[in-house]
Coordinates of C-alpha atoms and ligand atoms in Angstrom, one line a residue:
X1 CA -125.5 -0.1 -104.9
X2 CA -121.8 -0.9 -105.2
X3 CA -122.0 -4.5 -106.8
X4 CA -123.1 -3.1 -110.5
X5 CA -120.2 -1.1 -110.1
X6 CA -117.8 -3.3 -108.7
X7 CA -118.9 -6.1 -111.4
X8 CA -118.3 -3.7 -114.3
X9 CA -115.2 -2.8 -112.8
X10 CA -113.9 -6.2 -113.0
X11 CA -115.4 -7.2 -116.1
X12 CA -112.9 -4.6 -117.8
X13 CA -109.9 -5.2 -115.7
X14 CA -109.7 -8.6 -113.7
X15 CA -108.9 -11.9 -116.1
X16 CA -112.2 -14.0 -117.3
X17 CA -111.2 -16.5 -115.2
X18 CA -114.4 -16.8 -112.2
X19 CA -118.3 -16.9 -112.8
X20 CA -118.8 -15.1 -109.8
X21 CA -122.2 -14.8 -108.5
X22 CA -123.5 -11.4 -108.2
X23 CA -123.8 -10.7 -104.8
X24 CA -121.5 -8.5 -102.7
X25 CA -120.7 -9.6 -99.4
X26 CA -119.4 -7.0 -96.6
X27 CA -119.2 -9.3 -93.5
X28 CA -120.5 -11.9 -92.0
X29 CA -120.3 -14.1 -88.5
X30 CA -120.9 -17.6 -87.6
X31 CA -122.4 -19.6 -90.2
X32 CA -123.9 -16.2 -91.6
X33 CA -122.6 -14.1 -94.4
X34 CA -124.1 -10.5 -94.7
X35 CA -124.3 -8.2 -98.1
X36 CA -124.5 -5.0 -98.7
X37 CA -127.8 -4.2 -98.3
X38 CA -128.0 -5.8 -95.2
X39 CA -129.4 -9.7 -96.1
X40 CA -128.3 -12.5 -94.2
X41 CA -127.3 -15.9 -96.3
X42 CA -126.8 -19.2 -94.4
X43 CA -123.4 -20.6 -95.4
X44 CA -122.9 -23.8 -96.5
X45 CA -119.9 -24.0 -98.6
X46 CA -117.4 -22.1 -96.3
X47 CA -115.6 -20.5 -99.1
X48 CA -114.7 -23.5 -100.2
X49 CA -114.3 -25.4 -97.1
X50 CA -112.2 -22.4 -95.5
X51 CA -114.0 -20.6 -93.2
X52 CA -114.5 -23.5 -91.1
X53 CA -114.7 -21.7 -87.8
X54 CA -117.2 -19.6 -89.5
X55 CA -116.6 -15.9 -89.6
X56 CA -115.7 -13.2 -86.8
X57 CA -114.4 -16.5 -84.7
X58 CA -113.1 -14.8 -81.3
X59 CA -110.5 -16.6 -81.1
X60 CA -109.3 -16.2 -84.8
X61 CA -110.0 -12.0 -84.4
X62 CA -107.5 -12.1 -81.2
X63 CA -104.6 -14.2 -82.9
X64 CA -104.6 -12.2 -86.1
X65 CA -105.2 -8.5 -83.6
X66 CA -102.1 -10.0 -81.2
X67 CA -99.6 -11.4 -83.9
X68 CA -100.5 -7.7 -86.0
X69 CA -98.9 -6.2 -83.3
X70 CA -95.9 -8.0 -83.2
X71 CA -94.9 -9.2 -86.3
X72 CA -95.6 -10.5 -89.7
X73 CA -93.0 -11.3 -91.2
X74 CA -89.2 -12.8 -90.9
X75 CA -88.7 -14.8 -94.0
X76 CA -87.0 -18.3 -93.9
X77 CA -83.5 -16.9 -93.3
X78 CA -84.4 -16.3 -89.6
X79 CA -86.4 -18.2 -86.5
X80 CA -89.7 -17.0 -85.3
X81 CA -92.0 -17.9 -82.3
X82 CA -94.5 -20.2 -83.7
X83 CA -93.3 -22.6 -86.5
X84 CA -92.4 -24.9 -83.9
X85 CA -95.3 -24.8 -82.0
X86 CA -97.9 -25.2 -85.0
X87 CA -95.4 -28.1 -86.4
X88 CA -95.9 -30.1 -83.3
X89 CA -99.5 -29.4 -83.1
X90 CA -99.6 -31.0 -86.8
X91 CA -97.2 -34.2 -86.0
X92 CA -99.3 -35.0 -83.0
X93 CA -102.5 -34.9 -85.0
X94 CA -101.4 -36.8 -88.1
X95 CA -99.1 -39.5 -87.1
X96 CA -96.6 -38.2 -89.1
X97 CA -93.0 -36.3 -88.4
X98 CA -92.2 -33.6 -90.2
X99 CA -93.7 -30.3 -92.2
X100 CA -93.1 -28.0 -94.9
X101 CA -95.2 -24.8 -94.6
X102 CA -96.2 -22.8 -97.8
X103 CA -99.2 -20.5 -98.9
X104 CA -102.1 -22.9 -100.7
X105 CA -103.4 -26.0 -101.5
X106 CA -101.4 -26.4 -104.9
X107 CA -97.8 -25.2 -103.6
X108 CA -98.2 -27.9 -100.7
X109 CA -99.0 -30.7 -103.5
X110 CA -96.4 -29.4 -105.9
X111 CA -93.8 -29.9 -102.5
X112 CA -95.6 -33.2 -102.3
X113 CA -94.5 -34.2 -106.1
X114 CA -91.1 -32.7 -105.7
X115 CA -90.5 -34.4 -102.4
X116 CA -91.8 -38.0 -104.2
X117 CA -89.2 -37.8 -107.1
X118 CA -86.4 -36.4 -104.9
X119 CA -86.7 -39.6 -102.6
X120 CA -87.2 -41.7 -105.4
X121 CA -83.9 -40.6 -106.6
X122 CA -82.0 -41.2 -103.1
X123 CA -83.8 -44.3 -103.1
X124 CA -82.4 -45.1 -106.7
X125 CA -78.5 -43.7 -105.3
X126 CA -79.1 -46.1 -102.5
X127 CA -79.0 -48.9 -104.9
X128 CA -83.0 -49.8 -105.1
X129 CA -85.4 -50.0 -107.9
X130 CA -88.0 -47.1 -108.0
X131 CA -88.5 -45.1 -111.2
X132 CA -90.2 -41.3 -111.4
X133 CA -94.0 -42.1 -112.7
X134 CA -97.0 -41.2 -110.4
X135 CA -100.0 -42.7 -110.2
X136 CA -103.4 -40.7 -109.5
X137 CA -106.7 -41.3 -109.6
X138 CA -109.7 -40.8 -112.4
X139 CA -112.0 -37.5 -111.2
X140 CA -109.2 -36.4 -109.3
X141 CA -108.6 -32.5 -108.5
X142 CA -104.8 -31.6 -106.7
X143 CA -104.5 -27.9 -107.8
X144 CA -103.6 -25.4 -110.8
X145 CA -100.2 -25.5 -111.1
X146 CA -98.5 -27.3 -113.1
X147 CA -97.4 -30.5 -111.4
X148 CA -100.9 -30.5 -110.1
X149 CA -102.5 -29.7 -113.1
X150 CA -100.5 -33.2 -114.3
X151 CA -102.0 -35.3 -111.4
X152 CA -105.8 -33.6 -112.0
X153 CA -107.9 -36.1 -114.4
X154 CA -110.2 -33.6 -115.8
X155 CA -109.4 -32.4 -118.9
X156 CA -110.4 -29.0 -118.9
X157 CA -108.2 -27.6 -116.2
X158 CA -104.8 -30.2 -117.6
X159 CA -105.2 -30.2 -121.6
X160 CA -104.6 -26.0 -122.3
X161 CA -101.5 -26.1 -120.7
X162 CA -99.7 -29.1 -122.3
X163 CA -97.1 -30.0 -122.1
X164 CA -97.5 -30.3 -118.4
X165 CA -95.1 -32.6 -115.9
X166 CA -95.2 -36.0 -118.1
X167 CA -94.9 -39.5 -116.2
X168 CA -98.4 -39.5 -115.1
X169 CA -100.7 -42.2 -115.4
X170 CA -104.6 -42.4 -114.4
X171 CA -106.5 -44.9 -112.5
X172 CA -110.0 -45.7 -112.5
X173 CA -111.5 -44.5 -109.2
X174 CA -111.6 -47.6 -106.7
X175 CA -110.5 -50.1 -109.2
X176 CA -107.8 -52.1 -107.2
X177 CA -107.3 -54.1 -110.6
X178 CA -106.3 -51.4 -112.0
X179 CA -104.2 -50.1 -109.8
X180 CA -102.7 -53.3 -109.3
X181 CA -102.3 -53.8 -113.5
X182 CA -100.5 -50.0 -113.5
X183 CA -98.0 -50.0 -110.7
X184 CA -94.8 -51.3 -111.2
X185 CA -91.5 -50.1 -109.6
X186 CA -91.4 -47.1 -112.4
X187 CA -94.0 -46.0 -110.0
X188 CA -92.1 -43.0 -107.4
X189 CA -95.9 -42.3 -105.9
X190 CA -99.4 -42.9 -105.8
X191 CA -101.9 -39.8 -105.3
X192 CA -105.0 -40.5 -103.8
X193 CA -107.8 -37.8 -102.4
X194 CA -109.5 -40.4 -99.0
X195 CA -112.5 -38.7 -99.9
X196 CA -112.4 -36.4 -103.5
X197 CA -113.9 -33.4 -103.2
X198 CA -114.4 -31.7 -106.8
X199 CA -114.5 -35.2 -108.3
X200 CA -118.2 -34.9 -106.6
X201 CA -117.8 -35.9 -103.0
X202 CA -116.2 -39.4 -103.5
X203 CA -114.9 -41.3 -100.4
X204 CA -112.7 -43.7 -101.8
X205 CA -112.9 -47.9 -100.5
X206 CA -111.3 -49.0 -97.9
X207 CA -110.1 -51.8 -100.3
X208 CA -108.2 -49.4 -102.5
X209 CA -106.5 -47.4 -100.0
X210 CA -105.0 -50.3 -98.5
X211 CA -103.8 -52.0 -101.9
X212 CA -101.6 -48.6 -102.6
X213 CA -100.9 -48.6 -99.0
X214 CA -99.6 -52.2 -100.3
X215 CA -98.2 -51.2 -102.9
X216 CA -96.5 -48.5 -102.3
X217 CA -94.9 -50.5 -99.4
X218 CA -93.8 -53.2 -101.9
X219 CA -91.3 -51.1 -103.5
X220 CA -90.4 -48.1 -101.6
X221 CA -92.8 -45.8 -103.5
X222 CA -94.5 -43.0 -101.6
X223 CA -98.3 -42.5 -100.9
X224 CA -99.4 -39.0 -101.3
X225 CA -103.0 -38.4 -99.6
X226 CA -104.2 -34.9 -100.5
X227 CA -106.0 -34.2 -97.8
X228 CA -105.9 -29.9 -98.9
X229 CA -110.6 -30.4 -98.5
X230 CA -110.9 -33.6 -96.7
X231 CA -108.6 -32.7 -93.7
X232 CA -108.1 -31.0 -90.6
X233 CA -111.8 -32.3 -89.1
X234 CA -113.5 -31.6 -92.0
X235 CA -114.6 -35.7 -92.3
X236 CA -115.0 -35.7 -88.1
X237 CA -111.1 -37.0 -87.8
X238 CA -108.5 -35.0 -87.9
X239 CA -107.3 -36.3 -91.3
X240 CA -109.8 -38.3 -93.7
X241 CA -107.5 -41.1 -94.4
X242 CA -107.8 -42.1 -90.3
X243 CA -111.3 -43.4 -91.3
X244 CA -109.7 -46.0 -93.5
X245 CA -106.7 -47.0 -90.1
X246 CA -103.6 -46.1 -92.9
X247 CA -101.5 -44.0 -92.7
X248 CA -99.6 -42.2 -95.9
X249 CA -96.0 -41.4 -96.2
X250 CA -97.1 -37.4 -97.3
X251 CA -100.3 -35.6 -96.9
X252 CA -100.8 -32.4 -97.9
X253 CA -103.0 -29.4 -96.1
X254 CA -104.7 -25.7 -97.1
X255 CA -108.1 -24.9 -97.2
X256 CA -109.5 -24.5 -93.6
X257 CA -105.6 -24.2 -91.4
X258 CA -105.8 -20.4 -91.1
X259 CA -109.7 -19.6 -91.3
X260 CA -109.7 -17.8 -94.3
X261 CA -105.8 -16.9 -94.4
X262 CA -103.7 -18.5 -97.4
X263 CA -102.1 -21.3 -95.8
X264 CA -100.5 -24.8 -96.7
X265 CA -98.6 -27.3 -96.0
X266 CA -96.9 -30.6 -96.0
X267 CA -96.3 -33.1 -94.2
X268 CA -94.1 -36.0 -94.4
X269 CA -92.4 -39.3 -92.6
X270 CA -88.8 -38.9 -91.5
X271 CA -87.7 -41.7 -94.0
X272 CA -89.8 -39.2 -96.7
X273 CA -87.7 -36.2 -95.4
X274 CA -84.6 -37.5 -95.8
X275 CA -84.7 -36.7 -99.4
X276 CA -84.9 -32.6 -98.9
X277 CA -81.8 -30.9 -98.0
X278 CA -81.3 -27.1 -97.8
X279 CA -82.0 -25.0 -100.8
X280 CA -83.7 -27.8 -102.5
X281 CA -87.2 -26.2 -102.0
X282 CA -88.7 -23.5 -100.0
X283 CA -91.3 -20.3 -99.9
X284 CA -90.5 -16.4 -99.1
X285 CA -93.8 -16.0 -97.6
X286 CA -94.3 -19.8 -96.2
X287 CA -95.2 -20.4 -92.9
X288 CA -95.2 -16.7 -91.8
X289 CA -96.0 -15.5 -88.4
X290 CA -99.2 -14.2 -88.9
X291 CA -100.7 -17.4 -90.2
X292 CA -99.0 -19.8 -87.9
X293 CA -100.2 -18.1 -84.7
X294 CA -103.8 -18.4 -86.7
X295 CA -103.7 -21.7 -87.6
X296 CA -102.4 -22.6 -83.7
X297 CA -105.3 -20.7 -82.6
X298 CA -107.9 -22.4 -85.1
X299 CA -106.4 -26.0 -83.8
X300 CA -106.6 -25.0 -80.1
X301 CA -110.3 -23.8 -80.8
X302 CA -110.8 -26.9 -82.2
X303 CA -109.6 -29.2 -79.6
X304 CA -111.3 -26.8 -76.3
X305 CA -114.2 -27.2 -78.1
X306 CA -114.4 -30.4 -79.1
X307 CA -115.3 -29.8 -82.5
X308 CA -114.5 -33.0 -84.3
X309 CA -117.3 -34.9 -82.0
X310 CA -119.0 -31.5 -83.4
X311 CA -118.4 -32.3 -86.8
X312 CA -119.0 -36.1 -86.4
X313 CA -122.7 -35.4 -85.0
X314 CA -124.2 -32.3 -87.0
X315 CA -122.6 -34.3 -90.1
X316 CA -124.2 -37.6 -89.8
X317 CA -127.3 -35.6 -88.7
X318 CA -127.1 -33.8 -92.3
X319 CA -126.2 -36.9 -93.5
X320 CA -129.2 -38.6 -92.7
X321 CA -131.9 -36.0 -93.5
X322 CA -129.9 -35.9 -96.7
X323 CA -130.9 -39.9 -97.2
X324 CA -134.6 -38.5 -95.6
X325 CA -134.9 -36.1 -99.0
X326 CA -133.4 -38.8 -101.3
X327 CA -136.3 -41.3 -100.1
X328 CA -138.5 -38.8 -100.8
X329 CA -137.1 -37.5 -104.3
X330 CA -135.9 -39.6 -107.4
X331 CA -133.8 -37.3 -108.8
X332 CA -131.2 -37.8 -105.8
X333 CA -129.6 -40.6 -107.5
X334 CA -126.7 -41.0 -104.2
X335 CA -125.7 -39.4 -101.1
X336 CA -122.0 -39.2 -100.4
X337 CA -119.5 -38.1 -98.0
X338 CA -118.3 -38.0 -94.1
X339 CA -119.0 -35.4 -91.3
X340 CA -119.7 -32.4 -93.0
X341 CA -117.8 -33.1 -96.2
X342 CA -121.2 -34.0 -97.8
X343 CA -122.8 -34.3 -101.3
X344 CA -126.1 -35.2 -103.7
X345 CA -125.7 -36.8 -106.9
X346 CA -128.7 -35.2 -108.9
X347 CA -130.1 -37.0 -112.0
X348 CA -129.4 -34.0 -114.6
X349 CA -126.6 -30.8 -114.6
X350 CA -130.1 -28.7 -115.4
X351 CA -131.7 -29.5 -112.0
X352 CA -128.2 -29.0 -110.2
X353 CA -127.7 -26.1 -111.6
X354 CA -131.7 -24.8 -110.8
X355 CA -131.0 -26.1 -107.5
X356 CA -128.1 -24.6 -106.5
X357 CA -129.8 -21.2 -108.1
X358 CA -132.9 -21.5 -106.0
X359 CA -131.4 -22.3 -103.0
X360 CA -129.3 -18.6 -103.1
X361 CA -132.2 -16.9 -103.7
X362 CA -133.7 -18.1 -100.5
X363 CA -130.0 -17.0 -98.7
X364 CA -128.8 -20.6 -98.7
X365 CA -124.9 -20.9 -100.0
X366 CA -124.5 -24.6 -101.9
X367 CA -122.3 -25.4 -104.7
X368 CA -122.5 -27.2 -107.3
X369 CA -119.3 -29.8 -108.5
X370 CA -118.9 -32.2 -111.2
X371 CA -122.1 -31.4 -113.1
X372 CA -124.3 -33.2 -110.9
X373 CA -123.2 -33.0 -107.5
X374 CA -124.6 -30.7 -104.8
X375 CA -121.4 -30.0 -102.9
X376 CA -122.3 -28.9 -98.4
X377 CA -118.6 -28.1 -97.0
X378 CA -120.3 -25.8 -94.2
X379 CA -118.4 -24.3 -91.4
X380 CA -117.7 -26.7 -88.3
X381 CA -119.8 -24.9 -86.1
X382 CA -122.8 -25.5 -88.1
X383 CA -125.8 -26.7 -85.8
X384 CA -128.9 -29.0 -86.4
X385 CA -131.2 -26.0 -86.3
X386 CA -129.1 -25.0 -89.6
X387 CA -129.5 -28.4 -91.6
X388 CA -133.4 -28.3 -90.9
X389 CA -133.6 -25.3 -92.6
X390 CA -131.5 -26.0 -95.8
X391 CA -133.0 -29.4 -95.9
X392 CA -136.8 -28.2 -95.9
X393 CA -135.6 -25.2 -98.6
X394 CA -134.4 -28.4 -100.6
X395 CA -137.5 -30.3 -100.1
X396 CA -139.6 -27.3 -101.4
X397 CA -137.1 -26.7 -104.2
X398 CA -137.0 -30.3 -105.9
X399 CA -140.9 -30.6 -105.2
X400 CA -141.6 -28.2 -107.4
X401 CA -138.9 -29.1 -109.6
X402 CA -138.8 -28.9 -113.2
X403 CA -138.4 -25.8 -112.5
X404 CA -138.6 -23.0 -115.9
X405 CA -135.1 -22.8 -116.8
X406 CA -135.3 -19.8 -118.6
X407 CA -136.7 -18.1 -115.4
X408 CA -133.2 -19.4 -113.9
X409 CA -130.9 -17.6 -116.9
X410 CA -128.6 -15.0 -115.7
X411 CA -128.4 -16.2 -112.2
X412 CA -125.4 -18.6 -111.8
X413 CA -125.4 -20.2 -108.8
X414 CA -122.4 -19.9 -106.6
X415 CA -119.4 -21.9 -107.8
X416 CA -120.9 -22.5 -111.5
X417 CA -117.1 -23.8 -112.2
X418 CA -115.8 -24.3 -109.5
X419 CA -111.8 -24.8 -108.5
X420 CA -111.4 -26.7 -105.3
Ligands
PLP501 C1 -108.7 -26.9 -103.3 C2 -107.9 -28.1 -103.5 C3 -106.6 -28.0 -104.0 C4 -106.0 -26.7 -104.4 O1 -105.9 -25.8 -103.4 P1 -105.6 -24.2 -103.8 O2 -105.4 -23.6 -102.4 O3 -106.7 -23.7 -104.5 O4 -104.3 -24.2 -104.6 C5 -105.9 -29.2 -104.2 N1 -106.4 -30.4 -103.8 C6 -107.6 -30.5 -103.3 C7 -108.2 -31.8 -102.9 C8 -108.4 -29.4 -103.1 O5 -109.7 -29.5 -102.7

């Protein structure tokens, strides 16, 4: 078996920074992940909300086979074939006009910050009132680096690293008082996540988005919707803030653009833009060849297919036999989330945790997020057949639930801390 090796491997030489759970995975396709040994596990989680065309996607295999062949790399200093076409793809899809590629979910969000405070300052040259705080949201989650790290509200990923960016402030989730009693024209953006994801699968009101879309309007200040979980169909729309009929002035993309390939990006209103010129940011790798003609392909896939509709029916399917096991179980204390961006509240961490635990040793992939919260962030292609059986595993599990905890110990279920 390679995995005991492997894991003592990178015990020794990897930094203690993932509880990874021990299984060793060599392949996979569809909604299906296979180890070594053979076992098939039923994927809900997606690598974090990645693999969203599931795994071994034809169309995904013949981009990254064709572009391979061609070429992967040009840097920034020189045109290549499909920037332009991915960009358009994006514009059309978002309402907005212009994008910044780079290589993950933070590096998009720190471009987001960077891009707020540079306009703020034009704004400021151009004679207006509009200082260089930001506002973000209680729960929140926007990355690891260190702008991000300023914006994210939980203390654990922000308070080792101080003194990160300062001129943050924190909001309580969905409290437009709040909001309203912290924004002033010091204000140069407000973050908000349309639905958070490790916050615990929170869609936000549509009352709140709309008093910082207010706001925000009121002064010149930006809106920044981190859409790096919630978008690209994930929620069954394209974007998760089109369920609440805004639109922001930056939004921000990652996980699931390239299937699996480390990709981000940015994207912005032209009055937004205005405020970058050349040199002022930019990535060596960003926006490559390679993952552009993926990220095309994934989009295209999308759209032939009709996936969102997809997304929109297997979700609220899940949805509901998620509100069918809640009216059979106390313990699920809510039910949150859109398309298949879903989670369960639980009443204790201990249950959560025994949950997620039981539900890999019957080959089901869940994670678990803020304590409590079952986190489902399956691949788009997921079909009903699927939900039926990770919803009867569920049943079984919290029927016989409390469960010995000390059977449990030494099996951490996947994502025991997670990071996105
Ligand atoms: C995952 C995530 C990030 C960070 O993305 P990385 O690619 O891990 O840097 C930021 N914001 C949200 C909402 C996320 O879910």
């Amino acid at each position: 078996m390679k995995l005991a090796s492997i894991q003592a491997a990178e015990k020794k030489l990897l930094l203690n920074t993932y509880q990874r759970t021990p299984v060793l995975f060599v392949g996979g396709s569809g909604v299906t992940l296979r180890d070594e040994q053979g076992d098939e596990y039923l994927d809900l989680l997606s690598g974090i909300g990645v693999s969203a065309l599931g795994y071994a996607h034809p169309a995904v295999e013949a981009a990254i086979a064709a572009q391979s062949k061609r070429l992967l790399h040009t840097s920034n200093l020189f045109y290549h074939e499909h920037t332009a076409e991915l960009a358009l793809r994006l514009t059309e899809i978002s309402g907005l006009d212009r994008v910044f590629f780079c290589n993950s979910g933070t590096e998009a969000w720190e471009a987001a910050l960077k891009l707020a405070r540079a306009h703020a300052a034009l704004l400021r040259a151009e004679g207006k009132k509009v200082g260089t705080r930001f506002l973000a949201v209680e729960q929140s989650f926007h990355g690891r680096t260190m702008g991000a790290v300023a914006t994210t509200h939980k203390q654990k990923y922000r308070e080792p690293f101080e003194p990160v960016m300062g001129g943050v402030e924190f909001v309580r989730f969905d409290d437009v008082a709040d909001l309203r009693a912290k924004f002033s024209d010091e204000v140069c953006a407000i973050c908000i996540e349309a639905v958070q994801g490790e916050g615990g699968v929170r869609p936000v009101s549509k009352e709140f988005i709309a008093a910082a879309r207010e706001l925000c309007d009121s002064t010149g200040a930006l809106l920044l919707a981190d859409e790096i979980q919630s978008g690209l169909g994930r929620t069954g729309e394209w974007f998760a803030y089109q369920h609440y009929g805004i639109l922001p002035d930056i939004t921000t993309l990652a996980k699931p653009m390239a299937n699996g390939l480390p990709m981000g990006a940015m994207l912005c209103t032209e009055e937004a833009a205005r405020a970058f010129t050349p040199g002022m940011h930019g990535s060596t790798f960003g926006g490559g060849p390679l993952v552009c003609a993926v990220a095309i392909a994934v989009i295209d896939t999308m759209k032939q297919t009709d996936l969102l509709a997809h997304v929109r029916d297997v979700g609220g399917y899940f949805k509901q036999q998620l509100e069918w096991l809640q009216s059979r179980h106390d313990c699920i204390v809510a039910v949150r989330g859109m398309g298949l961006m879903l989670g369960i509240e639980l009443d204790s961490e201990e249950l959560a945790k025994n949950a997620a635990s039981e539900m890999m040793k019957q080959h089901i992939i869940v994670n678990r997020t803020s304590e409590t919260v079952l986190r489902f962030l399956p691949p788009y292609i997921l079909e009903r057949a699927h939900v039926d059986r990770a919803i009867a595993a569920l049943d079984g599990i919290l029927t016989t639930q409390p469960l010995n905890s000390a059977a449990m110990a030494g099996r951490a279920p996947a994502g025991e801390e997670t990071h996105g």
